[in-house]
């Protein structure tokens, strides 16, 4: 994390990041459960799922998690690209400013 923060703020930031991750995982699980249940379970003859429903839920869960991982990976790539572009823009701006300063000699 950022070493410029006071230790108390550093801990608070770390706790916030952990809390956010837990919240995101809970949302993922709730969405997964709700979506797969609606897709796979259509009647309630007993407390237990039948073989087809269980298989459907298993495949649905696997697809949902795979999709979430792909989206997360794409987002990370997108963010890394934006950070790299911002760094390059700073370098370019600094170089241009340096050439303007040096060009007046």
GROMACS .gro file of N, CA and C in nm:
model
  315
    1UNK      N    1   0.084  -0.118   0.000
    1UNK     CA    2   0.000   0.000   0.000
    1UNK      C    3   0.088   0.124   0.000
    2UNK      N    4   0.027   0.241   0.011
    2UNK     CA    5   0.099   0.367   0.003
    2UNK      C    6   0.175   0.393   0.133
    3UNK      N    7   0.307   0.409   0.124
    3UNK     CA    8   0.391   0.431   0.241
    3UNK      C    9   0.380   0.574   0.293
    4UNK      N   10   0.315   0.663   0.220
    4UNK     CA   11   0.303   0.802   0.261
    4UNK      C   12   0.191   0.822   0.363
    5UNK      N   13   0.105   0.722   0.380
    5UNK     CA   14  -0.005   0.734   0.474
    5UNK      C   15   0.042   0.708   0.616
    6UNK      N   16  -0.025   0.774   0.711
    6UNK     CA   17   0.002   0.746   0.852
    6UNK      C   18  -0.038   0.602   0.881
    7UNK      N   19   0.028   0.536   0.976
    7UNK     CA   20  -0.003   0.396   1.005
    7UNK      C   21  -0.151   0.371   1.035
    8UNK      N   22  -0.214   0.463   1.107
    8UNK     CA   23  -0.357   0.446   1.139
    8UNK      C   24  -0.441   0.448   1.012
    9UNK      N   25  -0.411   0.542   0.922
    9UNK     CA   26  -0.485   0.549   0.796
    9UNK      C   27  -0.454   0.430   0.706
   10UNK      N   28  -0.330   0.383   0.712
   10UNK     CA   29  -0.290   0.265   0.636
   10UNK      C   30  -0.374   0.145   0.677
   11UNK      N   31  -0.387   0.123   0.810
   11UNK     CA   32  -0.467   0.010   0.860
   11UNK      C   33  -0.613   0.025   0.819
   12UNK      N   34  -0.664   0.148   0.828
   12UNK     CA   35  -0.804   0.172   0.790
   12UNK      C   36  -0.825   0.143   0.642
   13UNK      N   37  -0.732   0.184   0.558
   13UNK     CA   38  -0.741   0.157   0.415
   13UNK      C   39  -0.736   0.007   0.387
   14UNK      N   40  -0.645  -0.065   0.454
   14UNK     CA   41  -0.635  -0.209   0.436
   14UNK      C   42  -0.764  -0.279   0.480
   15UNK      N   43  -0.822  -0.235   0.591
   15UNK     CA   44  -0.948  -0.293   0.638
   15UNK      C   45  -1.059  -0.267   0.537
   16UNK      N   46  -1.060  -0.150   0.479
   16UNK     CA   47  -1.161  -0.115   0.381
   16UNK      C   48  -1.149  -0.202   0.257
   17UNK      N   49  -1.026  -0.227   0.213
   17UNK     CA   50  -1.003  -0.313   0.096
   17UNK      C   51  -1.051  -0.454   0.125
   18UNK      N   52  -1.019  -0.507   0.244
   18UNK     CA   53  -1.062  -0.642   0.282
   18UNK      C   54  -1.215  -0.648   0.287
   19UNK      N   55  -1.276  -0.548   0.350
   19UNK     CA   56  -1.422  -0.544   0.361
   19UNK      C   57  -1.486  -0.540   0.222
   20UNK      N   58  -1.429  -0.461   0.133
   20UNK     CA   59  -1.482  -0.451  -0.003
   20UNK      C   60  -1.474  -0.586  -0.074
   21UNK      N   61  -1.363  -0.657  -0.057
   21UNK     CA   62  -1.348  -0.789  -0.118
   21UNK      C   63  -1.450  -0.888  -0.065
   22UNK      N   64  -1.474  -0.885   0.065
   22UNK     CA   65  -1.574  -0.973   0.125
   22UNK      C   66  -1.711  -0.940   0.070
   23UNK      N   67  -1.741  -0.813   0.061
   23UNK     CA   68  -1.872  -0.769   0.009
   23UNK      C   69  -1.890  -0.815  -0.136
   24UNK      N   70  -1.787  -0.801  -0.217
   24UNK     CA   71  -1.795  -0.843  -0.357
   24UNK      C   72  -1.815  -0.994  -0.368
   25UNK      N   73  -1.747  -1.071  -0.284
   25UNK     CA   74  -1.764  -1.216  -0.285
   25UNK      C   75  -1.905  -1.256  -0.242
   26UNK      N   76  -1.960  -1.185  -0.145
   26UNK     CA   77  -2.097  -1.213  -0.101
   26UNK      C   78  -2.197  -1.183  -0.213
   27UNK      N   79  -2.177  -1.073  -0.282
   27UNK     CA   80  -2.264  -1.039  -0.394
   27UNK      C   81  -2.254  -1.143  -0.505
   28UNK      N   82  -2.132  -1.188  -0.535
   28UNK     CA   83  -2.112  -1.291  -0.636
   28UNK      C   84  -2.189  -1.417  -0.598
   29UNK      N   85  -2.178  -1.459  -0.473
   29UNK     CA   86  -2.246  -1.580  -0.428
   29UNK      C   87  -2.398  -1.563  -0.434
   30UNK      N   88  -2.449  -1.448  -0.393
   30UNK     CA   89  -2.594  -1.425  -0.398
   30UNK      C   90  -2.645  -1.424  -0.542
   31UNK      N   91  -2.573  -1.357  -0.631
   31UNK     CA   92  -2.614  -1.355  -0.772
   31UNK      C   93  -2.607  -1.494  -0.834
   32UNK      N   94  -2.502  -1.566  -0.802
   32UNK     CA   95  -2.485  -1.703  -0.852
   32UNK      C   96  -2.600  -1.790  -0.805
   33UNK      N   97  -2.630  -1.784  -0.677
   33UNK     CA   98  -2.736  -1.867  -0.619
   33UNK      C   99  -2.871  -1.832  -0.681
   34UNK      N  100  -2.903  -1.705  -0.686
   34UNK     CA  101  -3.033  -1.663  -0.740
   34UNK      C  102  -3.046  -1.697  -0.888
   35UNK      N  103  -2.945  -1.664  -0.965
   35UNK     CA  104  -2.951  -1.688  -1.109
   35UNK      C  105  -2.961  -1.835  -1.143
   36UNK      N  106  -2.880  -1.917  -1.080
   36UNK     CA  107  -2.882  -2.060  -1.110
   36UNK      C  108  -3.009  -2.127  -1.058
   37UNK      N  109  -3.059  -2.081  -0.945
   37UNK     CA  110  -3.182  -2.138  -0.893
   37UNK      C  111  -3.297  -2.111  -0.989
   38UNK      N  112  -3.309  -1.988  -1.036
   38UNK     CA  113  -3.417  -1.953  -1.129
   38UNK      C  114  -3.402  -2.031  -1.259
   39UNK      N  115  -3.280  -2.048  -1.305
   39UNK     CA  116  -3.256  -2.118  -1.432
   39UNK      C  117  -3.281  -2.269  -1.423
   40UNK      N  118  -3.250  -2.328  -1.307
   40UNK     CA  119  -3.246  -2.474  -1.298
   40UNK      C  120  -3.360  -2.539  -1.220
   41UNK      N  121  -3.419  -2.470  -1.125
   41UNK     CA  122  -3.520  -2.531  -1.039
   41UNK      C  123  -3.656  -2.475  -1.077
   42UNK      N  124  -3.747  -2.564  -1.120
   42UNK     CA  125  -3.877  -2.519  -1.168
   42UNK      C  126  -3.993  -2.574  -1.087
   43UNK      N  127  -3.968  -2.673  -1.004
   43UNK     CA  128  -4.075  -2.728  -0.921
   43UNK      C  129  -4.013  -2.775  -0.790
   44UNK      N  130  -4.097  -2.797  -0.692
   44UNK     CA  131  -4.049  -2.834  -0.559
   44UNK      C  132  -4.117  -2.961  -0.509
   45UNK      N  133  -4.087  -3.076  -0.571
   45UNK     CA  134  -4.153  -3.198  -0.525
   45UNK      C  135  -4.097  -3.248  -0.391
   46UNK      N  136  -3.974  -3.208  -0.357
   46UNK     CA  137  -3.915  -3.249  -0.229
   46UNK      C  138  -3.812  -3.145  -0.186
   47UNK      N  139  -3.754  -3.168  -0.069
   47UNK     CA  140  -3.652  -3.077  -0.018
   47UNK      C  141  -3.522  -3.085  -0.098
   48UNK      N  142  -3.499  -3.199  -0.161
   48UNK     CA  143  -3.374  -3.223  -0.233
   48UNK      C  144  -3.390  -3.195  -0.381
   49UNK      N  145  -3.279  -3.156  -0.444
   49UNK     CA  146  -3.279  -3.138  -0.589
   49UNK      C  147  -3.274  -3.275  -0.656
   50UNK      N  148  -3.340  -3.288  -0.771
   50UNK     CA  149  -3.326  -3.413  -0.845
   50UNK      C  150  -3.193  -3.409  -0.921
   51UNK      N  151  -3.160  -3.520  -0.987
   51UNK     CA  152  -3.030  -3.532  -1.053
   51UNK      C  153  -3.011  -3.426  -1.163
   52UNK      N  154  -3.113  -3.400  -1.242
   52UNK     CA  155  -3.103  -3.301  -1.350
   52UNK      C  156  -3.085  -3.160  -1.294
   53UNK      N  157  -3.159  -3.128  -1.188
   53UNK     CA  158  -3.146  -2.995  -1.127
   53UNK      C  159  -3.007  -2.976  -1.067
   54UNK      N  160  -2.957  -3.077  -1.000
   54UNK     CA  161  -2.823  -3.069  -0.940
   54UNK      C  162  -2.717  -3.050  -1.047
   55UNK      N  163  -2.731  -3.124  -1.157
   55UNK     CA  164  -2.636  -3.112  -1.267
   55UNK      C  165  -2.644  -2.972  -1.329
   56UNK      N  166  -2.766  -2.924  -1.349
   56UNK     CA  167  -2.786  -2.790  -1.405
   56UNK      C  168  -2.723  -2.684  -1.315
   57UNK      N  169  -2.746  -2.695  -1.185
   57UNK     CA  170  -2.689  -2.598  -1.090
   57UNK      C  171  -2.537  -2.602  -1.095
   58UNK      N  172  -2.480  -2.721  -1.102
   58UNK     CA  173  -2.335  -2.736  -1.108
   58UNK      C  174  -2.278  -2.667  -1.232
   59UNK      N  175  -2.337  -2.695  -1.348
   59UNK     CA  176  -2.289  -2.633  -1.473
   59UNK      C  177  -2.312  -2.481  -1.472
   60UNK      N  178  -2.426  -2.440  -1.421
   60UNK     CA  179  -2.456  -2.296  -1.414
   60UNK      C  180  -2.353  -2.225  -1.327
   61UNK      N  181  -2.322  -2.283  -1.212
   61UNK     CA  182  -2.223  -2.223  -1.122
   61UNK      C  183  -2.087  -2.212  -1.187
   62UNK      N  184  -2.047  -2.319  -1.257
   62UNK     CA  185  -1.918  -2.317  -1.325
   62UNK      C  186  -1.913  -2.209  -1.433
   63UNK      N  187  -2.021  -2.196  -1.510
   63UNK     CA  188  -2.026  -2.093  -1.614
   63UNK      C  189  -2.022  -1.953  -1.553
   64UNK      N  190  -2.097  -1.934  -1.446
   64UNK     CA  191  -2.104  -1.803  -1.382
   64UNK      C  192  -1.968  -1.761  -1.327
   65UNK      N  193  -1.900  -1.854  -1.261
   65UNK     CA  194  -1.768  -1.824  -1.205
   65UNK      C  195  -1.667  -1.798  -1.316
   66UNK      N  196  -1.672  -1.878  -1.422
   66UNK     CA  197  -1.580  -1.857  -1.535
   66UNK      C  198  -1.602  -1.720  -1.598
   67UNK      N  199  -1.727  -1.682  -1.613
   67UNK     CA  200  -1.758  -1.551  -1.669
   67UNK      C  201  -1.709  -1.440  -1.578
   68UNK      N  202  -1.730  -1.454  -1.449
   68UNK     CA  203  -1.684  -1.353  -1.354
   68UNK      C  204  -1.533  -1.339  -1.358
   69UNK      N  205  -1.463  -1.451  -1.371
   69UNK     CA  206  -1.317  -1.446  -1.379
   69UNK      C  207  -1.271  -1.378  -1.507
   70UNK      N  208  -1.338  -1.408  -1.620
   70UNK     CA  209  -1.302  -1.343  -1.746
   70UNK      C  210  -1.324  -1.193  -1.740
   71UNK      N  211  -1.438  -1.153  -1.682
   71UNK     CA  212  -1.467  -1.010  -1.670
   71UNK      C  213  -1.362  -0.943  -1.581
   72UNK      N  214  -1.328  -1.007  -1.470
   72UNK     CA  215  -1.227  -0.951  -1.381
   72UNK      C  216  -1.092  -0.938  -1.449
   73UNK      N  217  -1.054  -1.038  -1.524
   73UNK     CA  218  -0.927  -1.034  -1.597
   73UNK      C  219  -0.926  -0.923  -1.701
   74UNK      N  220  -1.035  -0.912  -1.775
   74UNK     CA  221  -1.045  -0.806  -1.877
   74UNK      C  222  -1.038  -0.668  -1.811
   75UNK      N  223  -1.104  -0.653  -1.697
   75UNK     CA  224  -1.102  -0.526  -1.626
   75UNK      C  225  -0.960  -0.492  -1.580
   76UNK      N  226  -0.889  -0.592  -1.528
   76UNK     CA  227  -0.751  -0.568  -1.484
   76UNK      C  228  -0.663  -0.526  -1.602
   77UNK      N  229  -0.680  -0.591  -1.715
   77UNK     CA  230  -0.603  -0.555  -1.835
   77UNK      C  231  -0.636  -0.413  -1.878
   78UNK      N  232  -0.764  -0.379  -1.877
   78UNK     CA  233  -0.808  -0.245  -1.915
   78UNK      C  234  -0.748  -0.140  -1.821
   79UNK      N  235  -0.752  -0.168  -1.690
   79UNK     CA  236  -0.697  -0.074  -1.593
   79UNK      C  237  -0.545  -0.060  -1.610
   80UNK      N  238  -0.476  -0.171  -1.632
   80UNK     CA  239  -0.331  -0.166  -1.651
   80UNK      C  240  -0.296  -0.084  -1.775
   81UNK      N  241  -0.375  -0.099  -1.879
   81UNK     CA  242  -0.353  -0.021  -2.002
   81UNK      C  243  -0.372   0.128  -1.975
   82UNK      N  244  -0.477   0.161  -1.901
   82UNK     CA  245  -0.501   0.302  -1.869
   82UNK      C  246  -0.388   0.360  -1.785
   83UNK      N  247  -0.337   0.284  -1.689
   83UNK     CA  248  -0.226   0.330  -1.605
   83UNK      C  249  -0.101   0.350  -1.690
   84UNK      N  250  -0.073   0.255  -1.779
   84UNK     CA  251   0.044   0.266  -1.867
   84UNK      C  252   0.032   0.388  -1.959
   85UNK      N  253  -0.088   0.411  -2.011
   85UNK     CA  254  -0.110   0.528  -2.097
   85UNK      C  255  -0.090   0.658  -2.019
   86UNK      N  256  -0.138   0.661  -1.895
   86UNK     CA  257  -0.122   0.781  -1.812
   86UNK      C  258   0.026   0.806  -1.783
   87UNK      N  259   0.100   0.699  -1.753
   87UNK     CA  260   0.244   0.714  -1.727
   87UNK      C  261   0.315   0.764  -1.852
   88UNK      N  262   0.279   0.708  -1.967
   88UNK     CA  263   0.342   0.750  -2.093
   88UNK      C  264   0.310   0.896  -2.122
   89UNK      N  265   0.188   0.938  -2.094
   89UNK     CA  266   0.149   1.077  -2.116
   89UNK      C  267   0.231   1.170  -2.027
   90UNK      N  268   0.257   1.127  -1.901
   90UNK     CA  269   0.340   1.208  -1.811
   90UNK      C  270   0.483   1.219  -1.864
   91UNK      N  271   0.537   1.106  -1.911
   91UNK     CA  272   0.674   1.106  -1.965
   91UNK      C  273   0.682   1.196  -2.087
   92UNK      N  274   0.584   1.185  -2.174
   92UNK     CA  275   0.581   1.268  -2.295
   92UNK      C  276   0.570   1.415  -2.259
   93UNK      N  277   0.483   1.446  -2.163
   93UNK     CA  278   0.467   1.586  -2.121
   93UNK      C  279   0.594   1.639  -2.057
   94UNK      N  280   0.659   1.556  -1.974
   94UNK     CA  281   0.784   1.598  -1.910
   94UNK      C  282   0.893   1.620  -2.015
   95UNK      N  283   0.899   1.533  -2.114
   95UNK     CA  284   0.998   1.547  -2.220
   95UNK      C  285   0.973   1.674  -2.300
   96UNK      N  286   0.845   1.701  -2.329
   96UNK     CA  287   0.811   1.822  -2.404
   96UNK      C  288   0.845   1.946  -2.323
   97UNK      N  289   0.816   1.940  -2.193
   97UNK     CA  290   0.848   2.056  -2.108
   97UNK      C  291   1.000   2.075  -2.100
   98UNK      N  292   1.075   1.964  -2.092
   98UNK     CA  293   1.220   1.973  -2.088
   98UNK      C  294   1.279   2.028  -2.216
   99UNK      N  295   1.220   1.992  -2.329
   99UNK     CA  296   1.272   2.042  -2.456
   99UNK      C  297   1.238   2.191  -2.473
  100UNK      N  298   1.125   2.233  -2.415
  100UNK     CA  299   1.092   2.375  -2.421
  100UNK      C  300   1.186   2.456  -2.335
  101UNK      N  301   1.220   2.403  -2.218
  101UNK     CA  302   1.313   2.472  -2.129
  101UNK      C  303   1.452   2.474  -2.191
  102UNK      N  304   1.497   2.361  -2.245
  102UNK     CA  305   1.629   2.351  -2.306
  102UNK      C  306   1.638   2.424  -2.437
  103UNK      N  307   1.526   2.442  -2.506
  103UNK     CA  308   1.527   2.507  -2.638
  103UNK      C  309   1.550   2.655  -2.630
  104UNK      N  310   1.534   2.715  -2.511
  104UNK     CA  311   1.552   2.859  -2.497
  104UNK      C  312   1.696   2.899  -2.479
  105UNK      N  313   1.791   2.807  -2.483
  105UNK     CA  314   1.933   2.839  -2.460
  105UNK      C  315   1.996   2.899  -2.580
   0.00000   0.00000   0.00000
